[in-house]
């Protein structure tokens, strides 16, 4: 590794010219350094191109006023998901590079240096967990939850925006590490003592610490907001046992976020104290104990698994019920199973370090708890199967993802039972078997769920459907690529191939690594297909508009309003009298017409946009950048800016605006008039061009 000489320590801290990947590639033009320089150049060029396009089309003001400073939960949710897709693109490319390196590095050094390979698996894991999965699920909850429970917005719109911008700032730090400096080689879990200053003196671990810290604070704020929204803003008549399953899983996810994210924040801050001020919380000497870090990290880490999976379970419940044309089977058991998973998720964290020396009794207790948590998950699978049984199942793209999840997740669950047994876990813990299991649960669990929700609610968010043909192509690539990329890792792991390995010395591993490499490229093709699908859908949006708002014959309140919804969501807050209020009103004799004009309209108060949340998020990222590079003046100024933004917001008086009842009435009546002239279509034609968002009523 090239040693960087500080350029101007008084002003630029630890920064030196060798901290730029372009300089390193110029001085040492190896393939590894050139790849790093190319990645940094992509970030710079991408930012310049976006800025140039916004300037060329005069969209800066529109972007600032309508999106970046908006406190509308729907726009905040969409921005979260945009961040998730951007970070998914980077992390997936890194995964392909790692698979290619392992495929060619059999008794061969390959094209990536060990240090570069270490950075890749650290960024890949960190991005996928903290900056792809968390923004994706938080964005999905942000968009859908208030619509499902009949609320106008989240409980704390300004805090909601701050949480978003802290996440964006943290993701920005991850991207900055490509251009200035390097990233950690300590993995996504950042275990000390390797991540202590003595073993990792560079800036990589500091980038990881502050990115994860900002992200965890943002997620804690999001969790509090989601919980308060469910507790306090449900529509009249919406009792807890009338909430949609996605709302239930969102609530349990938020509780996990509230209690699981703080241990991670504490762990990263204590590690920062070790590195910056010479404390000894996790060192090998002077009273330090690395196991304290392991316990705090996994006290977050295992609930985090269910933070990721529970919203996907909620999506599958909505999708399976809608596209099976049946009420959700076993609703009460699904609610109880969701709560059981949330509670049990805090009882199993020690299984992540069965190999680290605790007693056999402790290992046995946590092994039993780990097996037990599979029971409520099995309840969910059976309930979804019974929902489909004798239903009118329509194999749309969201439904295909749900079915693929059920098949693949069960296979991964079997390997989870194996890993729950401490003796077996001891044998395969540090092998690719564990990597295969982890991806076997998270990809079909989280990613398929989020993609199902993305396809399912996209028409509601934008007023037109996604292209079905390209959606099926992407689905096929995701499923085939997944099986090819990860099932060979079970064989490799059982054969003894260690994880995090930059070079391999066993020729018999070669065929399996080649198959895994092909699978990685097919997964990259899946992501590319999603991009093509979005472009084709936007191009052909005139033919797939669903302004009436109900393209799938939906069951919940979110389908009872226009697509896209107005800023205030509901012209009049709904009165809920059942578990599927909108569906029942459409299909049951004697129920009120869901498209009838309300008796009266009233003024609606909505929050004004605020620049202070943007300032806080950006300033937090700048302060973290200053801490990474020891640019203390920059950090102090950025922290002062954060305080100033909070003060300005605290003294602000004009933070809301009122939408007059007459304006609401005009917009709502105009939409109802369009609904009345829209042709209702049967479910068999829901993916055809004739679907304008109005389902045929069958009574």
mmCIF file of N, CA and C in Angstrom, residues 578-679:
data_model
loop_
_atom_site.group_PDB
_atom_site.id
_atom_site.type_symbol
_atom_site.label_atom_id
_atom_site.label_comp_id
_atom_site.label_asym_id
_atom_site.label_seq_id
_atom_site.Cartn_x
_atom_site.Cartn_y
_atom_site.Cartn_z
ATOM 1 N N UNK A 578 -64.048 -2.336 8.605
ATOM 2 C CA UNK A 578 -63.682 -3.728 8.404
ATOM 3 C C UNK A 578 -62.209 -3.868 8.094
ATOM 4 N N UNK A 579 -61.791 -5.115 7.860
ATOM 5 C CA UNK A 579 -60.381 -5.397 7.630
ATOM 6 C C UNK A 579 -59.958 -5.047 6.201
ATOM 7 N N UNK A 580 -60.888 -5.133 5.243
ATOM 8 C CA UNK A 580 -60.615 -4.771 3.847
ATOM 9 C C UNK A 580 -61.631 -3.718 3.414
ATOM 10 N N UNK A 581 -61.522 -2.507 3.950
ATOM 11 C CA UNK A 581 -62.620 -1.543 3.788
ATOM 12 C C UNK A 581 -62.929 -1.201 2.340
ATOM 13 N N UNK A 582 -61.931 -0.949 1.539
ATOM 14 C CA UNK A 582 -62.184 -0.544 0.159
ATOM 15 C C UNK A 582 -62.742 -1.707 -0.655
ATOM 16 N N UNK A 583 -62.153 -2.892 -0.509
ATOM 17 C CA UNK A 583 -62.601 -4.063 -1.267
ATOM 18 C C UNK A 583 -64.039 -4.422 -0.903
ATOM 19 N N UNK A 584 -64.350 -4.381 0.389
ATOM 20 C CA UNK A 584 -65.705 -4.723 0.821
ATOM 21 C C UNK A 584 -66.729 -3.739 0.267
ATOM 22 N N UNK A 585 -66.386 -2.473 0.259
ATOM 23 C CA UNK A 585 -67.325 -1.473 -0.247
ATOM 24 C C UNK A 585 -67.555 -1.651 -1.747
ATOM 25 N N UNK A 586 -66.542 -2.138 -2.448
ATOM 26 C CA UNK A 586 -66.698 -2.358 -3.889
ATOM 27 C C UNK A 586 -67.559 -3.583 -4.177
ATOM 28 N N UNK A 587 -67.340 -4.658 -3.442
ATOM 29 C CA UNK A 587 -67.865 -5.965 -3.854
ATOM 30 C C UNK A 587 -69.064 -6.462 -3.053
ATOM 31 N N UNK A 588 -69.359 -5.877 -1.911
ATOM 32 C CA UNK A 588 -70.443 -6.395 -1.075
ATOM 33 C C UNK A 588 -71.732 -5.609 -1.292
ATOM 34 N N UNK A 589 -72.821 -6.331 -1.432
ATOM 35 C CA UNK A 589 -74.132 -5.695 -1.570
ATOM 36 C C UNK A 589 -74.453 -4.880 -0.313
ATOM 37 N N UNK A 590 -75.063 -3.738 -0.533
ATOM 38 C CA UNK A 590 -75.497 -2.918 0.596
ATOM 39 C C UNK A 590 -74.431 -2.014 1.173
ATOM 40 N N UNK A 591 -73.179 -2.112 0.688
ATOM 41 C CA UNK A 591 -72.111 -1.258 1.189
ATOM 42 C C UNK A 591 -72.149 0.083 0.453
ATOM 43 N N UNK A 592 -71.674 1.159 1.090
ATOM 44 C CA UNK A 592 -71.649 2.468 0.422
ATOM 45 C C UNK A 592 -70.744 2.428 -0.811
ATOM 46 N N UNK A 593 -71.094 3.224 -1.809
ATOM 47 C CA UNK A 593 -70.288 3.330 -3.027
ATOM 48 C C UNK A 593 -68.950 3.986 -2.684
ATOM 49 N N UNK A 594 -67.818 3.306 -2.913
ATOM 50 C CA UNK A 594 -66.524 3.907 -2.549
ATOM 51 C C UNK A 594 -66.184 5.135 -3.390
ATOM 52 N N UNK A 595 -66.877 5.319 -4.513
ATOM 53 C CA UNK A 595 -66.604 6.469 -5.371
ATOM 54 C C UNK A 595 -67.694 7.527 -5.275
ATOM 55 N N UNK A 596 -68.498 7.498 -4.220
ATOM 56 C CA UNK A 596 -69.526 8.520 -4.017
ATOM 57 C C UNK A 596 -68.884 9.809 -3.511
ATOM 58 N N UNK A 597 -69.482 10.938 -3.872
ATOM 59 C CA UNK A 597 -68.972 12.228 -3.392
ATOM 60 C C UNK A 597 -69.241 12.354 -1.898
ATOM 61 N N UNK A 598 -68.281 12.871 -1.139
ATOM 62 C CA UNK A 598 -68.512 13.071 0.301
ATOM 63 C C UNK A 598 -69.545 14.158 0.554
ATOM 64 N N UNK A 599 -70.105 14.138 1.754
ATOM 65 C CA UNK A 599 -71.142 15.124 2.085
ATOM 66 C C UNK A 599 -70.589 16.537 2.104
ATOM 67 N N UNK A 600 -69.351 16.693 2.544
ATOM 68 C CA UNK A 600 -68.749 18.031 2.625
ATOM 69 C C UNK A 600 -67.232 17.905 2.637
ATOM 70 N N UNK A 601 -66.576 19.020 2.400
ATOM 71 C CA UNK A 601 -65.122 19.095 2.427
ATOM 72 C C UNK A 601 -64.700 20.142 3.449
ATOM 73 N N UNK A 602 -63.515 19.958 4.005
ATOM 74 C CA UNK A 602 -62.963 20.944 4.938
ATOM 75 C C UNK A 602 -61.540 21.297 4.520
ATOM 76 N N UNK A 603 -61.062 22.425 5.033
ATOM 77 C CA UNK A 603 -59.678 22.820 4.769
ATOM 78 C C UNK A 603 -58.724 21.764 5.325
ATOM 79 N N UNK A 604 -57.587 21.613 4.675
ATOM 80 C CA UNK A 604 -56.581 20.646 5.122
ATOM 81 C C UNK A 604 -55.262 21.381 5.317
ATOM 82 N N UNK A 605 -54.626 21.153 6.448
ATOM 83 C CA UNK A 605 -53.335 21.768 6.762
ATOM 84 C C UNK A 605 -52.231 20.759 6.457
ATOM 85 N N UNK A 606 -51.241 21.187 5.663
ATOM 86 C CA UNK A 606 -50.100 20.334 5.320
ATOM 87 C C UNK A 606 -48.808 21.072 5.644
ATOM 88 N N UNK A 607 -47.718 20.343 5.919
ATOM 89 C CA UNK A 607 -46.447 21.017 6.243
ATOM 90 C C UNK A 607 -45.809 21.631 5.010
ATOM 91 N N UNK A 608 -45.194 22.790 5.203
ATOM 92 C CA UNK A 608 -44.403 23.399 4.137
ATOM 93 C C UNK A 608 -43.062 22.691 4.028
ATOM 94 N N UNK A 609 -42.464 22.749 2.862
ATOM 95 C CA UNK A 609 -41.119 22.223 2.707
ATOM 96 C C UNK A 609 -40.125 22.977 3.567
ATOM 97 N N UNK A 610 -39.029 22.334 3.895
ATOM 98 C CA UNK A 610 -38.023 22.955 4.760
ATOM 99 C C UNK A 610 -36.626 22.624 4.268
ATOM 100 N N UNK A 611 -35.815 23.655 4.111
ATOM 101 C CA UNK A 611 -34.425 23.453 3.711
ATOM 102 C C UNK A 611 -33.558 23.025 4.882
ATOM 103 N N UNK A 612 -34.047 23.237 6.109
ATOM 104 C CA UNK A 612 -33.200 22.951 7.269
ATOM 105 C C UNK A 612 -32.860 21.475 7.383
ATOM 106 N N UNK A 613 -33.776 20.598 6.995
ATOM 107 C CA UNK A 613 -33.470 19.165 7.072
ATOM 108 C C UNK A 613 -32.361 18.795 6.093
ATOM 109 N N UNK A 614 -32.380 19.401 4.914
ATOM 110 C CA UNK A 614 -31.303 19.167 3.940
ATOM 111 C C UNK A 614 -29.979 19.659 4.509
ATOM 112 N N UNK A 615 -29.998 20.851 5.082
ATOM 113 C CA UNK A 615 -28.781 21.434 5.651
ATOM 114 C C UNK A 615 -28.223 20.547 6.753
ATOM 115 N N UNK A 616 -29.105 20.025 7.616
ATOM 116 C CA UNK A 616 -28.649 19.177 8.722
ATOM 117 C C UNK A 616 -27.997 17.909 8.186
ATOM 118 N N UNK A 617 -28.624 17.261 7.220
ATOM 119 C CA UNK A 617 -28.065 16.026 6.677
ATOM 120 C C UNK A 617 -26.740 16.247 5.971
ATOM 121 N N UNK A 618 -26.666 17.283 5.144
ATOM 122 C CA UNK A 618 -25.424 17.572 4.420
ATOM 123 C C UNK A 618 -24.331 17.989 5.388
ATOM 124 N N UNK A 619 -24.681 18.839 6.358
ATOM 125 C CA UNK A 619 -23.679 19.289 7.327
ATOM 126 C C UNK A 619 -23.170 18.129 8.176
ATOM 127 N N UNK A 620 -24.044 17.184 8.515
ATOM 128 C CA UNK A 620 -23.605 16.006 9.273
ATOM 129 C C UNK A 620 -22.599 15.196 8.463
ATOM 130 N N UNK A 621 -22.854 15.041 7.158
ATOM 131 C CA UNK A 621 -21.914 14.314 6.306
ATOM 132 C C UNK A 621 -20.595 15.066 6.190
ATOM 133 N N UNK A 622 -20.644 16.392 6.092
ATOM 134 C CA UNK A 622 -19.417 17.197 6.013
ATOM 135 C C UNK A 622 -18.631 17.091 7.317
ATOM 136 N N UNK A 623 -19.344 17.141 8.453
ATOM 137 C CA UNK A 623 -18.665 16.981 9.745
ATOM 138 C C UNK A 623 -17.984 15.621 9.832
ATOM 139 N N UNK A 624 -18.666 14.581 9.367
ATOM 140 C CA UNK A 624 -18.073 13.243 9.377
ATOM 141 C C UNK A 624 -16.852 13.179 8.465
ATOM 142 N N UNK A 625 -16.930 13.821 7.296
ATOM 143 C CA UNK A 625 -15.780 13.860 6.389
ATOM 144 C C UNK A 625 -14.595 14.547 7.060
ATOM 145 N N UNK A 626 -14.866 15.623 7.779
ATOM 146 C CA UNK A 626 -13.792 16.295 8.512
ATOM 147 C C UNK A 626 -13.183 15.405 9.574
ATOM 148 N N UNK A 627 -14.004 14.598 10.257
ATOM 149 C CA UNK A 627 -13.482 13.678 11.262
ATOM 150 C C UNK A 627 -12.634 12.584 10.620
ATOM 151 N N UNK A 628 -13.057 12.106 9.447
ATOM 152 C CA UNK A 628 -12.290 11.072 8.752
ATOM 153 C C UNK A 628 -10.885 11.560 8.447
ATOM 154 N N UNK A 629 -10.781 12.794 7.972
ATOM 155 C CA UNK A 629 -9.499 13.316 7.489
ATOM 156 C C UNK A 629 -8.792 14.216 8.500
ATOM 157 N N UNK A 630 -9.330 14.291 9.730
ATOM 158 C CA UNK A 630 -8.738 15.149 10.768
ATOM 159 C C UNK A 630 -8.689 16.604 10.333
ATOM 160 N N UNK A 631 -9.703 17.059 9.618
ATOM 161 C CA UNK A 631 -9.840 18.468 9.253
ATOM 162 C C UNK A 631 -10.766 19.073 10.305
ATOM 163 N N UNK A 632 -10.193 19.423 11.442
ATOM 164 C CA UNK A 632 -11.001 19.764 12.608
ATOM 165 C C UNK A 632 -11.804 21.045 12.403
ATOM 166 N N UNK A 633 -11.252 21.996 11.703
ATOM 167 C CA UNK A 633 -11.985 23.237 11.456
ATOM 168 C C UNK A 633 -13.263 22.994 10.669
ATOM 169 N N UNK A 634 -13.165 22.133 9.663
ATOM 170 C CA UNK A 634 -14.342 21.803 8.859
ATOM 171 C C UNK A 634 -15.409 21.139 9.717
ATOM 172 N N UNK A 635 -14.997 20.236 10.600
ATOM 173 C CA UNK A 635 -15.946 19.552 11.474
ATOM 174 C C UNK A 635 -16.636 20.534 12.412
ATOM 175 N N UNK A 636 -15.861 21.434 12.997
ATOM 176 C CA UNK A 636 -16.447 22.403 13.933
ATOM 177 C C UNK A 636 -17.455 23.301 13.235
ATOM 178 N N UNK A 637 -17.101 23.791 12.050
ATOM 179 C CA UNK A 637 -18.015 24.660 11.298
ATOM 180 C C UNK A 637 -19.289 23.898 10.933
ATOM 181 N N UNK A 638 -19.146 22.654 10.486
ATOM 182 C CA UNK A 638 -20.315 21.866 10.093
ATOM 183 C C UNK A 638 -21.236 21.624 11.289
ATOM 184 N N UNK A 639 -20.657 21.329 12.461
ATOM 185 C CA UNK A 639 -21.483 21.125 13.651
ATOM 186 C C UNK A 639 -22.207 22.408 14.038
ATOM 187 N N UNK A 640 -21.548 23.550 13.872
ATOM 188 C CA UNK A 640 -22.206 24.827 14.154
ATOM 189 C C UNK A 640 -23.363 25.074 13.184
ATOM 190 N N UNK A 641 -23.182 24.670 11.942
ATOM 191 C CA UNK A 641 -24.262 24.810 10.955
ATOM 192 C C UNK A 641 -25.468 23.970 11.364
ATOM 193 N N UNK A 642 -25.224 22.758 11.878
ATOM 194 C CA UNK A 642 -26.332 21.908 12.328
ATOM 195 C C UNK A 642 -27.092 22.590 13.456
ATOM 196 N N UNK A 643 -26.366 23.117 14.441
ATOM 197 C CA UNK A 643 -27.017 23.818 15.555
ATOM 198 C C UNK A 643 -27.812 25.012 15.047
ATOM 199 N N UNK A 644 -27.221 25.766 14.123
ATOM 200 C CA UNK A 644 -27.912 26.939 13.574
ATOM 201 C C UNK A 644 -29.189 26.539 12.846
ATOM 202 N N UNK A 645 -29.146 25.426 12.093
ATOM 203 C CA UNK A 645 -30.333 24.973 11.366
ATOM 204 C C UNK A 645 -31.447 24.580 12.329
ATOM 205 N N UNK A 646 -31.092 23.917 13.433
ATOM 206 C CA UNK A 646 -32.098 23.535 14.434
ATOM 207 C C UNK A 646 -32.711 24.784 15.064
ATOM 208 N N UNK A 647 -31.867 25.780 15.361
ATOM 209 C CA UNK A 647 -32.364 27.028 15.959
ATOM 210 C C UNK A 647 -33.306 27.737 14.992
ATOM 211 N N UNK A 648 -32.901 27.836 13.725
ATOM 212 C CA UNK A 648 -33.745 28.498 12.719
ATOM 213 C C UNK A 648 -35.088 27.803 12.622
ATOM 214 N N UNK A 649 -35.074 26.475 12.574
ATOM 215 C CA UNK A 649 -36.332 25.729 12.492
ATOM 216 C C UNK A 649 -37.181 25.946 13.740
ATOM 217 N N UNK A 650 -36.538 26.024 14.916
ATOM 218 C CA UNK A 650 -37.265 26.181 16.169
ATOM 219 C C UNK A 650 -37.998 27.513 16.241
ATOM 220 N N UNK A 651 -37.409 28.548 15.639
ATOM 221 C CA UNK A 651 -38.031 29.870 15.685
ATOM 222 C C UNK A 651 -38.934 30.128 14.476
ATOM 223 N N UNK A 652 -38.989 29.170 13.554
ATOM 224 C CA UNK A 652 -39.829 29.362 12.377
ATOM 225 C C UNK A 652 -41.306 29.362 12.737
ATOM 226 N N UNK A 653 -42.082 30.249 12.127
ATOM 227 C CA UNK A 653 -43.507 30.365 12.427
ATOM 228 C C UNK A 653 -44.386 29.882 11.274
ATOM 229 N N UNK A 654 -43.925 30.084 10.060
ATOM 230 C CA UNK A 654 -44.747 29.769 8.890
ATOM 231 C C UNK A 654 -44.389 28.381 8.364
ATOM 232 N N UNK A 655 -44.686 27.351 9.173
ATOM 233 C CA UNK A 655 -44.244 25.997 8.851
ATOM 234 C C UNK A 655 -45.342 25.131 8.239
ATOM 235 N N UNK A 656 -46.539 25.665 8.121
ATOM 236 C CA UNK A 656 -47.648 24.929 7.530
ATOM 237 C C UNK A 656 -48.407 25.825 6.557
ATOM 238 N N UNK A 657 -49.140 25.202 5.684
ATOM 239 C CA UNK A 657 -50.027 25.957 4.797
ATOM 240 C C UNK A 657 -51.365 25.239 4.722
ATOM 241 N N UNK A 658 -52.384 26.019 4.431
ATOM 242 C CA UNK A 658 -53.745 25.490 4.404
ATOM 243 C C UNK A 658 -54.236 25.385 2.965
ATOM 244 N N UNK A 659 -54.739 24.216 2.612
ATOM 245 C CA UNK A 659 -55.345 24.007 1.292
ATOM 246 C C UNK A 659 -56.853 24.208 1.466
ATOM 247 N N UNK A 660 -57.431 25.190 0.769
ATOM 248 C CA UNK A 660 -58.859 25.499 0.976
ATOM 249 C C UNK A 660 -59.761 24.330 0.578
ATOM 250 N N UNK A 661 -60.882 24.237 1.250
ATOM 251 C CA UNK A 661 -61.841 23.173 0.963
ATOM 252 C C UNK A 661 -62.326 23.230 -0.479
ATOM 253 N N UNK A 662 -62.477 24.434 -1.029
ATOM 254 C CA UNK A 662 -62.955 24.564 -2.409
ATOM 255 C C UNK A 662 -61.968 23.943 -3.394
ATOM 256 N N UNK A 663 -60.674 24.157 -3.147
ATOM 257 C CA UNK A 663 -59.661 23.572 -4.026
ATOM 258 C C UNK A 663 -59.657 22.053 -3.929
ATOM 259 N N UNK A 664 -59.803 21.544 -2.719
ATOM 260 C CA UNK A 664 -59.860 20.087 -2.524
ATOM 261 C C UNK A 664 -61.086 19.512 -3.219
ATOM 262 N N UNK A 665 -62.224 20.190 -3.087
ATOM 263 C CA UNK A 665 -63.460 19.716 -3.706
ATOM 264 C C UNK A 665 -63.337 19.683 -5.225
ATOM 265 N N UNK A 666 -62.744 20.729 -5.818
ATOM 266 C CA UNK A 666 -62.587 20.748 -7.274
ATOM 267 C C UNK A 666 -61.752 19.571 -7.758
ATOM 268 N N UNK A 667 -60.617 19.346 -7.089
ATOM 269 C CA UNK A 667 -59.719 18.268 -7.512
ATOM 270 C C UNK A 667 -60.369 16.899 -7.327
ATOM 271 N N UNK A 668 -61.025 16.710 -6.194
ATOM 272 C CA UNK A 668 -61.604 15.395 -5.908
ATOM 273 C C UNK A 668 -62.797 15.108 -6.810
ATOM 274 N N UNK A 669 -63.648 16.086 -7.021
ATOM 275 C CA UNK A 669 -64.817 15.871 -7.882
ATOM 276 C C UNK A 669 -64.396 15.644 -9.329
ATOM 277 N N UNK A 670 -63.327 16.328 -9.753
ATOM 278 C CA UNK A 670 -62.831 16.104 -11.115
ATOM 279 C C UNK A 670 -62.327 14.672 -11.267
ATOM 280 N N UNK A 671 -61.638 14.159 -10.224
ATOM 281 C CA UNK A 671 -61.173 12.769 -10.277
ATOM 282 C C UNK A 671 -62.349 11.801 -10.278
ATOM 283 N N UNK A 672 -63.352 12.029 -9.447
ATOM 284 C CA UNK A 672 -64.525 11.157 -9.412
ATOM 285 C C UNK A 672 -65.242 11.150 -10.764
ATOM 286 N N UNK A 673 -65.268 12.301 -11.418
ATOM 287 C CA UNK A 673 -65.903 12.365 -12.737
ATOM 288 C C UNK A 673 -65.147 11.504 -13.748
ATOM 289 N N UNK A 674 -63.823 11.527 -13.662
ATOM 290 C CA UNK A 674 -63.034 10.692 -14.576
ATOM 291 C C UNK A 674 -63.224 9.211 -14.268
ATOM 292 N N UNK A 675 -63.340 8.868 -12.977
ATOM 293 C CA UNK A 675 -63.571 7.472 -12.599
ATOM 294 C C UNK A 675 -64.887 6.975 -13.190
ATOM 295 N N UNK A 676 -65.913 7.824 -13.174
ATOM 296 C CA UNK A 676 -67.238 7.399 -13.646
ATOM 297 C C UNK A 676 -67.271 7.114 -15.136
ATOM 298 N N UNK A 677 -66.358 7.692 -15.893
ATOM 299 C CA UNK A 677 -66.338 7.434 -17.339
ATOM 300 C C UNK A 677 -65.252 6.433 -17.726
ATOM 301 N N UNK A 678 -64.521 5.926 -16.723
ATOM 302 C CA UNK A 678 -63.474 4.945 -16.993
ATOM 303 C C UNK A 678 -64.094 3.555 -17.112
ATOM 304 N N UNK A 679 -63.610 2.799 -18.071
ATOM 305 C CA UNK A 679 -64.117 1.442 -18.278
ATOM 306 C C UNK A 679 -63.558 0.505 -17.214
#
